[in-house]
């Protein structure tokens, strides 16, 4: 490819909150000749991933795997459970919450949108209050994001479920875990979630190209009477074909090889260890940010995300110019500010195949880039992150 930049040596620091870096083992697992997706070898692969992925969502019910990006699985969650004109209680936690709401509108649903300043997660009390007001039970679903990737704020699905139950409301609970699955603790069955939406390219360490719907019995019942049009996204045919180890149309065969490998890797490390690694890298990042004297966008620790930290630049400094300077000088890519916080924040992703060394490297490049770009800050952020990670290692060793 023609480029007027000279070759950059070594590893590119891809610190966007997804797609995240792909482990070599996953790349090698996908490096396979294509096979017949109606043949016996594929049947074995399909069984392996269809069963394996349930252990990641923590469900014993079917998980549907689509050959699409996460946005497709968002649509699938809505069109399989709802009917035109149904009210859906949604939360404006940030840009992704807003996009899901816009999708609901385009599909002919009526979103009821709880607004926020994009600096916290969904408040279960606000959800409970809206459901109590809904005497006629027009709200058919509550949709929240486990992790709002544009702001770095989580919501707590188990608390949202409790709020729905406390209001005595029959609404379904739909949860987007696209940037939290396999990174932050998640339990589809135990938390009473009806549809969980997942994606490949964030915590699951895969290339973009597959997405998921985990479904509850209640969601399956709702799908029988749901009247929104659906064909490609329809659960019924998928679930029926998956029982025979096949798919109704061509699956993303080679990504499924990668998925089987990624599931094995997650269990080899242990999901609990995967989650605590993400917690540690996130806390190290936040300590660096505070030491620099910069502000974390998410303002309440109750909502801190373990997969992405969004950082506000001081007034008068453009975050996109900072990102460009960091990329040109140090070959590091951050997530951009999206929607109404465009140009105001940059986002450090610390998810997927990321370790202590990666994050310390990324934070060191960031501290240097702040200097190069002339962003007012204090030194010592990397040291604070190192001190924290060092202390945590000592604790683990004892
Ligand atoms: C990335 C993301 C999406 C969109 O997924 P695509 O794979 O880009 O279609 C939706 N929701 C959240 C929370 C995300 O992080």
Tab-separated table of C-alpha atoms and ligand atoms in Angstrom:
chain	number	residue	atom	x	y	z
A	1	UNK	CA	0.000	0.000	0.000
A	2	UNK	CA	1.343	3.435	-0.870
A	3	UNK	CA	2.162	5.494	2.172
A	4	UNK	CA	4.269	8.553	2.737
A	5	UNK	CA	5.090	7.402	6.246
A	6	UNK	CA	8.178	5.303	6.699
A	7	UNK	CA	7.886	1.878	8.254
A	8	UNK	CA	7.342	1.898	12.016
A	9	UNK	CA	9.380	-0.783	13.751
A	10	UNK	CA	8.007	-3.066	16.442
A	11	UNK	CA	4.512	-3.429	17.699
A	12	UNK	CA	1.710	-0.951	17.017
A	13	UNK	CA	-0.051	0.003	20.255
A	14	UNK	CA	-3.706	-0.596	19.462
A	15	UNK	CA	-5.287	0.863	22.602
A	16	UNK	CA	-8.754	1.438	21.160
A	17	UNK	CA	-11.558	-0.288	23.057
A	18	UNK	CA	-12.074	-2.771	20.252
A	19	UNK	CA	-11.218	-4.249	17.903
A	20	UNK	CA	-8.578	-5.320	20.407
A	21	UNK	CA	-5.251	-7.015	19.610
A	22	UNK	CA	-5.621	-10.619	18.433
A	23	UNK	CA	-3.424	-13.198	20.216
A	24	UNK	CA	-1.057	-15.201	17.997
A	25	UNK	CA	-2.769	-18.419	19.076
A	26	UNK	CA	-6.086	-17.135	17.741
A	27	UNK	CA	-4.481	-15.968	14.490
A	28	UNK	CA	-2.908	-19.403	14.014
A	29	UNK	CA	-6.147	-21.201	14.834
A	30	UNK	CA	-7.923	-19.254	12.088
A	31	UNK	CA	-5.170	-19.907	9.536
A	32	UNK	CA	-7.010	-22.886	8.078
A	33	UNK	CA	-8.223	-23.864	4.638
A	34	UNK	CA	-11.914	-23.160	4.282
A	35	UNK	CA	-14.097	-26.235	4.787
A	36	UNK	CA	-17.579	-27.273	3.731
A	37	UNK	CA	-19.951	-25.694	6.237
A	38	UNK	CA	-22.386	-28.562	5.600
A	39	UNK	CA	-19.760	-31.272	6.112
A	40	UNK	CA	-18.819	-33.418	9.129
A	41	UNK	CA	-15.678	-31.487	10.126
A	42	UNK	CA	-17.673	-28.275	10.372
A	43	UNK	CA	-20.314	-30.024	12.456
A	44	UNK	CA	-17.681	-30.772	15.104
A	45	UNK	CA	-16.429	-27.176	15.102
A	46	UNK	CA	-19.985	-25.828	15.380
A	47	UNK	CA	-20.815	-28.068	18.345
A	48	UNK	CA	-17.602	-27.003	20.062
A	49	UNK	CA	-18.310	-23.270	19.741
A	50	UNK	CA	-22.071	-23.447	20.336
A	51	UNK	CA	-21.450	-25.316	23.607
A	52	UNK	CA	-18.282	-23.423	24.516
A	53	UNK	CA	-19.721	-19.960	24.156
A	54	UNK	CA	-22.430	-20.763	26.729
A	55	UNK	CA	-19.692	-20.997	29.376
A	56	UNK	CA	-18.667	-17.416	28.570
A	57	UNK	CA	-22.217	-16.016	28.802
A	58	UNK	CA	-22.869	-18.339	31.773
A	59	UNK	CA	-26.070	-19.761	30.395
A	60	UNK	CA	-27.465	-23.220	29.729
A	61	UNK	CA	-29.848	-21.886	27.060
A	62	UNK	CA	-28.983	-21.482	23.360
A	63	UNK	CA	-26.562	-18.771	22.248
A	64	UNK	CA	-27.087	-17.667	18.654
A	65	UNK	CA	-23.982	-16.810	16.627
A	66	UNK	CA	-24.446	-14.409	13.703
A	67	UNK	CA	-21.935	-13.657	10.948
A	68	UNK	CA	-22.138	-9.907	11.642
A	69	UNK	CA	-20.692	-7.099	13.713
A	70	UNK	CA	-22.283	-6.327	17.074
A	71	UNK	CA	-24.826	-3.958	15.560
A	72	UNK	CA	-26.525	-6.931	13.907
A	73	UNK	CA	-26.981	-8.690	17.239
A	74	UNK	CA	-28.475	-5.453	18.638
A	75	UNK	CA	-31.093	-5.569	15.880
A	76	UNK	CA	-31.667	-9.281	16.423
A	77	UNK	CA	-32.388	-8.730	20.135
A	78	UNK	CA	-35.098	-6.184	19.288
A	79	UNK	CA	-36.744	-7.790	16.254
A	80	UNK	CA	-37.001	-11.236	17.838
A	81	UNK	CA	-38.735	-10.116	21.015
A	82	UNK	CA	-40.819	-7.029	20.199
A	83	UNK	CA	-43.692	-5.789	18.025
A	84	UNK	CA	-44.269	-2.480	16.216
A	85	UNK	CA	-45.226	0.298	18.645
A	86	UNK	CA	-43.907	-1.490	21.734
A	87	UNK	CA	-42.359	0.832	24.285
A	88	UNK	CA	-38.741	0.124	25.245
A	89	UNK	CA	-37.105	1.744	28.254
A	90	UNK	CA	-33.564	2.690	27.220
A	91	UNK	CA	-30.760	4.606	28.905
A	92	UNK	CA	-28.706	7.388	27.400
A	93	UNK	CA	-25.456	6.311	28.992
A	94	UNK	CA	-23.467	7.583	25.978
A	95	UNK	CA	-23.059	7.245	22.221
A	96	UNK	CA	-23.770	3.497	22.047
A	97	UNK	CA	-26.879	3.848	24.215
A	98	UNK	CA	-27.986	6.603	21.831
A	99	UNK	CA	-27.323	4.488	18.730
A	100	UNK	CA	-29.293	1.538	20.094
A	101	UNK	CA	-32.189	3.907	20.844
A	102	UNK	CA	-32.047	5.333	17.297
A	103	UNK	CA	-32.124	1.790	15.941
A	104	UNK	CA	-35.230	1.036	18.028
A	105	UNK	CA	-36.923	4.116	16.521
A	106	UNK	CA	-36.023	3.089	12.971
A	107	UNK	CA	-37.516	-0.348	13.632
A	108	UNK	CA	-40.865	1.170	14.663
A	109	UNK	CA	-40.470	0.824	18.418
A	110	UNK	CA	-41.148	3.641	20.882
A	111	UNK	CA	-38.091	4.216	23.058
A	112	UNK	CA	-38.498	5.932	26.408
A	113	UNK	CA	-35.088	7.441	26.926
A	114	UNK	CA	-33.656	8.230	30.359
A	115	UNK	CA	-31.086	10.968	29.795
A	116	UNK	CA	-27.752	11.442	31.579
A	117	UNK	CA	-24.680	13.674	31.331
A	118	UNK	CA	-22.712	10.690	29.891
A	119	UNK	CA	-20.701	10.403	33.102
A	120	UNK	CA	-22.397	7.501	34.895
A	121	UNK	CA	-24.167	4.200	34.288
A	122	UNK	CA	-27.848	3.319	34.395
A	123	UNK	CA	-29.472	4.090	37.755
A	124	UNK	CA	-31.718	1.155	38.759
A	125	UNK	CA	-33.895	3.524	40.847
A	126	UNK	CA	-34.710	5.640	37.787
A	127	UNK	CA	-35.629	2.463	35.896
A	128	UNK	CA	-37.833	1.259	38.745
A	129	UNK	CA	-39.600	4.653	38.902
A	130	UNK	CA	-40.343	4.645	35.138
A	131	UNK	CA	-41.688	1.095	35.337
A	132	UNK	CA	-43.934	1.971	38.296
A	133	UNK	CA	-45.397	4.855	36.260
A	134	UNK	CA	-46.225	2.434	33.437
A	135	UNK	CA	-49.587	1.277	34.810
A	136	UNK	CA	-50.769	-0.053	31.451
A	137	UNK	CA	-47.586	-2.138	31.007
A	138	UNK	CA	-46.818	-0.625	27.617
A	139	UNK	CA	-43.089	-1.052	28.215
A	140	UNK	CA	-42.167	-4.453	26.846
A	141	UNK	CA	-38.413	-4.329	27.403
A	142	UNK	CA	-35.700	-2.529	29.357
A	143	UNK	CA	-32.438	-2.221	27.401
A	144	UNK	CA	-29.128	-1.300	29.039
A	145	UNK	CA	-25.454	-1.507	28.169
A	146	UNK	CA	-23.298	-3.481	30.579
A	147	UNK	CA	-20.387	-1.325	29.435
A	148	UNK	CA	-20.878	2.003	27.641
A	149	UNK	CA	-17.773	2.023	25.439
A	150	UNK	CA	-18.008	5.727	24.608
A	151	UNK	CA	-17.711	6.855	28.247
A	152	UNK	CA	-16.094	4.045	30.227
A	153	UNK	CA	-19.060	3.666	32.568
A	154	UNK	CA	-20.622	0.296	33.378
A	155	UNK	CA	-24.184	-0.431	34.444
A	156	UNK	CA	-25.108	-3.300	36.733
A	157	UNK	CA	-27.552	-5.717	35.050
A	158	UNK	CA	-28.261	-7.676	38.252
A	159	UNK	CA	-29.440	-4.447	39.918
A	160	UNK	CA	-31.544	-3.556	36.896
A	161	UNK	CA	-33.205	-6.975	37.103
A	162	UNK	CA	-33.952	-6.336	40.794
A	163	UNK	CA	-35.464	-2.950	39.893
A	164	UNK	CA	-37.738	-4.551	37.275
A	165	UNK	CA	-38.856	-7.195	39.771
A	166	UNK	CA	-39.321	-4.637	42.563
A	167	UNK	CA	-41.664	-2.687	40.274
A	168	UNK	CA	-43.584	-5.931	39.632
A	169	UNK	CA	-43.186	-5.257	35.908
A	170	UNK	CA	-43.170	-7.996	33.218
A	171	UNK	CA	-40.707	-6.190	30.861
A	172	UNK	CA	-37.887	-8.205	29.316
A	173	UNK	CA	-34.298	-7.261	30.190
A	174	UNK	CA	-31.972	-6.800	27.187
A	175	UNK	CA	-28.273	-6.229	27.896
A	176	UNK	CA	-25.471	-5.207	25.516
A	177	UNK	CA	-22.165	-6.814	26.583
A	178	UNK	CA	-20.271	-6.086	23.368
A	179	UNK	CA	-17.357	-4.412	25.163
A	180	UNK	CA	-17.537	-6.287	28.480
A	181	UNK	CA	-18.083	-9.967	27.693
A	182	UNK	CA	-15.027	-12.072	28.619
A	183	UNK	CA	-13.489	-9.041	30.380
A	184	UNK	CA	-15.906	-8.040	33.161
A	185	UNK	CA	-17.858	-10.587	35.236
A	186	UNK	CA	-21.146	-11.426	33.515
A	187	UNK	CA	-23.834	-14.043	34.291
A	188	UNK	CA	-26.729	-14.297	31.852
A	189	UNK	CA	-28.778	-16.924	33.729
A	190	UNK	CA	-28.027	-15.957	37.318
A	191	UNK	CA	-28.772	-12.265	36.709
A	192	UNK	CA	-32.078	-12.987	34.988
A	193	UNK	CA	-31.182	-11.371	31.669
A	194	UNK	CA	-33.545	-12.177	28.789
A	195	UNK	CA	-31.346	-11.312	25.804
A	196	UNK	CA	-27.620	-10.695	26.030
A	197	UNK	CA	-25.988	-9.092	22.999
A	198	UNK	CA	-22.302	-9.858	22.425
A	199	UNK	CA	-19.605	-9.190	19.858
A	200	UNK	CA	-16.362	-10.808	18.727
A	201	UNK	CA	-13.738	-8.112	18.496
A	202	UNK	CA	-13.506	-6.739	22.012
A	203	UNK	CA	-13.069	-9.020	25.037
A	204	UNK	CA	-13.219	-12.163	22.921
A	205	UNK	CA	-9.972	-11.197	21.121
A	206	UNK	CA	-11.284	-12.068	17.648
A	207	UNK	CA	-11.435	-10.147	14.391
A	208	UNK	CA	-14.754	-8.360	13.819
A	209	UNK	CA	-17.320	-10.593	12.143
A	210	UNK	CA	-19.381	-12.599	14.607
A	211	UNK	CA	-21.958	-11.483	17.164
A	212	UNK	CA	-24.215	-13.188	19.677
A	213	UNK	CA	-27.644	-13.351	21.277
A	214	UNK	CA	-27.923	-15.352	24.501
A	215	UNK	CA	-31.608	-15.927	25.239
A	216	UNK	CA	-33.781	-16.808	28.224
A	217	UNK	CA	-36.868	-19.045	28.170
A	218	UNK	CA	-38.986	-15.921	28.595
A	219	UNK	CA	-37.304	-14.331	25.545
A	220	UNK	CA	-38.004	-17.486	23.522
A	221	UNK	CA	-41.667	-17.305	24.498
A	222	UNK	CA	-41.774	-13.603	23.533
A	223	UNK	CA	-40.217	-14.459	20.161
A	224	UNK	CA	-43.235	-16.622	19.292
A	225	UNK	CA	-45.567	-13.613	19.341
A	226	UNK	CA	-43.127	-10.847	18.329
A	227	UNK	CA	-44.430	-9.169	15.171
A	228	UNK	CA	-41.446	-7.108	13.962
A	229	UNK	CA	-40.300	-8.394	10.544
A	230	UNK	CA	-37.224	-10.632	10.655
A	231	UNK	CA	-35.598	-13.080	8.303
A	232	UNK	CA	-31.792	-13.124	8.498
A	233	UNK	CA	-31.984	-12.395	12.237
A	234	UNK	CA	-34.739	-14.877	13.088
A	235	UNK	CA	-33.897	-17.059	16.080
A	236	UNK	CA	-36.215	-19.928	15.260
A	237	UNK	CA	-34.424	-21.298	12.206
A	238	UNK	CA	-31.031	-20.677	13.770
A	239	UNK	CA	-31.851	-22.588	16.929
A	240	UNK	CA	-33.424	-25.434	14.964
A	241	UNK	CA	-30.408	-25.765	12.641
A	242	UNK	CA	-27.875	-25.335	15.467
A	243	UNK	CA	-29.406	-28.417	17.150
A	244	UNK	CA	-28.109	-30.401	14.160
A	245	UNK	CA	-24.668	-28.664	14.411
A	246	UNK	CA	-25.254	-26.494	11.352
A	247	UNK	CA	-26.397	-22.994	10.406
A	248	UNK	CA	-29.215	-21.897	8.080
A	249	UNK	CA	-26.739	-19.836	5.989
A	250	UNK	CA	-22.969	-19.579	5.635
A	251	UNK	CA	-21.342	-18.959	9.022
A	252	UNK	CA	-18.046	-17.065	9.521
A	253	UNK	CA	-16.197	-20.400	9.441
A	254	UNK	CA	-12.654	-19.222	10.111
A	255	UNK	CA	-13.660	-16.839	12.876
A	256	UNK	CA	-15.350	-19.827	14.534
A	257	UNK	CA	-11.958	-21.613	14.624
A	258	UNK	CA	-10.647	-18.513	16.371
A	259	UNK	CA	-13.622	-18.473	18.742
A	260	UNK	CA	-12.998	-22.079	19.789
A	261	UNK	CA	-9.371	-21.176	20.550
A	262	UNK	CA	-10.302	-17.971	22.412
A	263	UNK	CA	-12.769	-19.875	24.621
A	264	UNK	CA	-10.037	-22.409	25.466
A	265	UNK	CA	-7.603	-19.615	26.282
A	266	UNK	CA	-10.088	-17.856	28.567
A	267	UNK	CA	-10.655	-21.066	30.526
A	268	UNK	CA	-6.930	-21.877	30.671
A	269	UNK	CA	-6.356	-18.506	32.329
A	270	UNK	CA	-9.569	-18.876	34.356
A	271	UNK	CA	-12.424	-16.409	33.934
A	272	UNK	CA	-11.930	-15.052	37.468
A	273	UNK	CA	-8.285	-14.302	36.640
A	274	UNK	CA	-9.305	-12.704	33.344
A	275	UNK	CA	-11.693	-10.398	35.226
A	276	UNK	CA	-9.162	-9.467	37.926
A	277	UNK	CA	-6.523	-8.767	35.268
A	278	UNK	CA	-8.910	-6.311	33.620
A	279	UNK	CA	-9.726	-4.712	37.008
A	280	UNK	CA	-5.995	-4.301	37.703
A	281	UNK	CA	-5.117	-2.755	34.338
A	282	UNK	CA	-8.068	-0.361	34.618
A	283	UNK	CA	-7.095	0.748	38.130
A	284	UNK	CA	-3.462	1.242	37.017
A	285	UNK	CA	-4.728	3.422	34.152
A	286	UNK	CA	-6.938	5.516	36.443
A	287	UNK	CA	-4.040	6.070	38.863
A	288	UNK	CA	-1.894	7.299	35.978
A	289	UNK	CA	-4.649	9.669	34.828
A	290	UNK	CA	-5.114	11.134	38.321
A	291	UNK	CA	-1.357	11.590	38.719
A	292	UNK	CA	-1.255	13.490	35.439
A	293	UNK	CA	-3.890	15.775	36.948
A	294	UNK	CA	-6.382	14.906	34.218
A	295	UNK	CA	-10.011	14.019	34.761
A	296	UNK	CA	-11.626	10.598	34.304
A	297	UNK	CA	-14.910	11.055	32.423
A	298	UNK	CA	-16.786	8.486	34.531
A	299	UNK	CA	-17.365	10.398	37.747
A	300	UNK	CA	-18.613	7.730	40.143
A	301	UNK	CA	-16.334	4.788	41.061
A	302	UNK	CA	-19.465	2.587	41.258
A	303	UNK	CA	-19.591	2.829	37.462
A	304	UNK	CA	-15.870	2.576	36.564
A	305	UNK	CA	-15.276	0.334	33.580
A	306	UNK	CA	-12.526	-2.276	33.615
A	307	UNK	CA	-12.222	-2.334	29.811
A	308	UNK	CA	-11.950	1.341	28.827
A	309	UNK	CA	-11.052	4.649	30.476
A	310	UNK	CA	-12.182	7.902	28.878
A	311	UNK	CA	-10.021	10.904	29.766
A	312	UNK	CA	-11.100	14.532	29.537
A	313	UNK	CA	-8.532	16.986	28.240
A	314	UNK	CA	-8.326	20.431	29.851
A	315	UNK	CA	-10.509	23.173	28.346
A	316	UNK	CA	-8.960	24.591	25.167
A	317	UNK	CA	-7.150	21.383	24.173
A	318	UNK	CA	-8.456	19.209	21.355
A	319	UNK	CA	-8.398	15.476	22.025
A	320	UNK	CA	-8.348	14.583	18.327
A	321	UNK	CA	-5.202	16.674	17.791
A	322	UNK	CA	-3.673	14.908	20.789
A	323	UNK	CA	-4.549	11.507	19.299
A	324	UNK	CA	-2.970	12.453	15.999
A	325	UNK	CA	0.229	13.601	17.731
A	326	UNK	CA	0.390	10.359	19.739
A	327	UNK	CA	-0.092	8.227	16.626
A	328	UNK	CA	2.481	10.117	14.575
A	329	UNK	CA	5.113	10.246	17.283
A	330	UNK	CA	4.624	6.976	19.140
A	331	UNK	CA	2.484	4.714	16.950
A	332	UNK	CA	-0.264	4.412	19.563
A	333	UNK	CA	-3.985	4.523	18.684
A	334	UNK	CA	-6.675	5.581	21.196
A	335	UNK	CA	-10.423	5.624	20.867
A	336	UNK	CA	-11.838	8.985	19.777
A	337	UNK	CA	-14.467	10.962	21.647
A	338	UNK	CA	-17.833	10.077	20.086
A	339	UNK	CA	-21.051	12.063	19.711
A	340	UNK	CA	-21.425	14.987	22.071
A	341	UNK	CA	-17.985	14.455	23.633
A	342	UNK	CA	-16.121	14.415	20.283
A	343	UNK	CA	-12.813	16.271	20.567
A	344	UNK	CA	-13.135	16.480	24.360
A	345	UNK	CA	-11.973	13.014	25.408
A	346	UNK	CA	-9.655	10.258	24.314
A	347	UNK	CA	-10.241	6.683	25.377
A	348	UNK	CA	-7.656	4.125	26.421
A	349	UNK	CA	-8.832	0.572	25.846
A	350	UNK	CA	-7.373	-2.000	28.238
A	351	UNK	CA	-9.239	-5.122	27.238
A	352	UNK	CA	-8.715	-8.494	25.674
A	353	UNK	CA	-5.178	-9.793	25.211
A	354	UNK	CA	-3.578	-7.056	27.339
A	355	UNK	CA	-1.101	-7.521	30.193
A	356	UNK	CA	0.858	-5.464	32.738
A	357	UNK	CA	3.647	-4.768	30.252
A	358	UNK	CA	1.271	-3.650	27.523
A	359	UNK	CA	-0.522	-1.185	29.749
A	360	UNK	CA	2.676	0.226	31.276
A	361	UNK	CA	4.041	0.664	27.744
A	362	UNK	CA	0.834	2.330	26.602
A	363	UNK	CA	0.770	4.655	29.623
A	364	UNK	CA	4.445	5.587	29.086
A	365	UNK	CA	3.732	6.469	25.454
A	366	UNK	CA	0.705	8.450	26.610
A	367	UNK	CA	2.714	10.425	29.165
A	368	UNK	CA	5.305	11.255	26.503
A	369	UNK	CA	2.581	12.178	24.003
A	370	UNK	CA	0.962	14.565	26.510
A	371	UNK	CA	4.344	16.314	26.667
A	372	UNK	CA	4.833	16.386	22.900
A	373	UNK	CA	1.304	17.721	22.340
A	374	UNK	CA	1.707	20.413	24.979
A	375	UNK	CA	-1.160	19.211	27.164
A	376	UNK	CA	-0.709	20.592	30.693
A	377	UNK	CA	-0.087	17.665	33.031
A	378	UNK	CA	2.084	16.483	35.907
A	379	UNK	CA	4.679	13.768	35.464
A	380	UNK	CA	4.599	10.546	37.459
A	381	UNK	CA	1.504	8.844	36.028
A	382	UNK	CA	3.434	5.841	34.783
A	383	UNK	CA	5.225	5.569	38.128
A	384	UNK	CA	1.874	5.514	39.945
A	385	UNK	CA	0.650	2.731	37.643
A	386	UNK	CA	3.877	0.765	38.157
A	387	UNK	CA	3.646	1.135	41.930
A	388	UNK	CA	0.070	-0.151	41.909
A	389	UNK	CA	0.773	-3.124	39.643
A	390	UNK	CA	3.869	-3.967	41.710
A	391	UNK	CA	1.871	-3.937	44.952
A	392	UNK	CA	-0.850	-6.092	43.412
A	393	UNK	CA	1.770	-8.628	42.254
A	394	UNK	CA	3.182	-8.830	45.777
A	395	UNK	CA	-0.317	-9.497	47.128
A	396	UNK	CA	-0.839	-12.286	44.598
A	397	UNK	CA	2.532	-13.850	45.458
A	398	UNK	CA	1.677	-14.001	49.195
B	1	LIG	C1	-18.631	-1.727	19.587
B	1	LIG	C2	-19.952	-1.616	20.253
B	1	LIG	C3	-21.159	-1.709	19.536
B	1	LIG	C4	-21.204	-1.829	18.044
B	1	LIG	O1	-20.638	-3.022	17.632
B	1	LIG	P1	-20.118	-3.214	16.125
B	1	LIG	O2	-19.370	-4.505	16.204
B	1	LIG	O3	-19.237	-2.012	15.839
B	1	LIG	O4	-21.294	-3.257	15.248
B	1	LIG	C5	-22.343	-1.677	20.245
B	1	LIG	N1	-22.355	-1.552	21.584
B	1	LIG	C6	-21.215	-1.429	22.292
B	1	LIG	C7	-21.296	-1.290	23.769
B	1	LIG	C8	-19.989	-1.448	21.651
B	1	LIG	O5	-18.861	-1.325	22.367
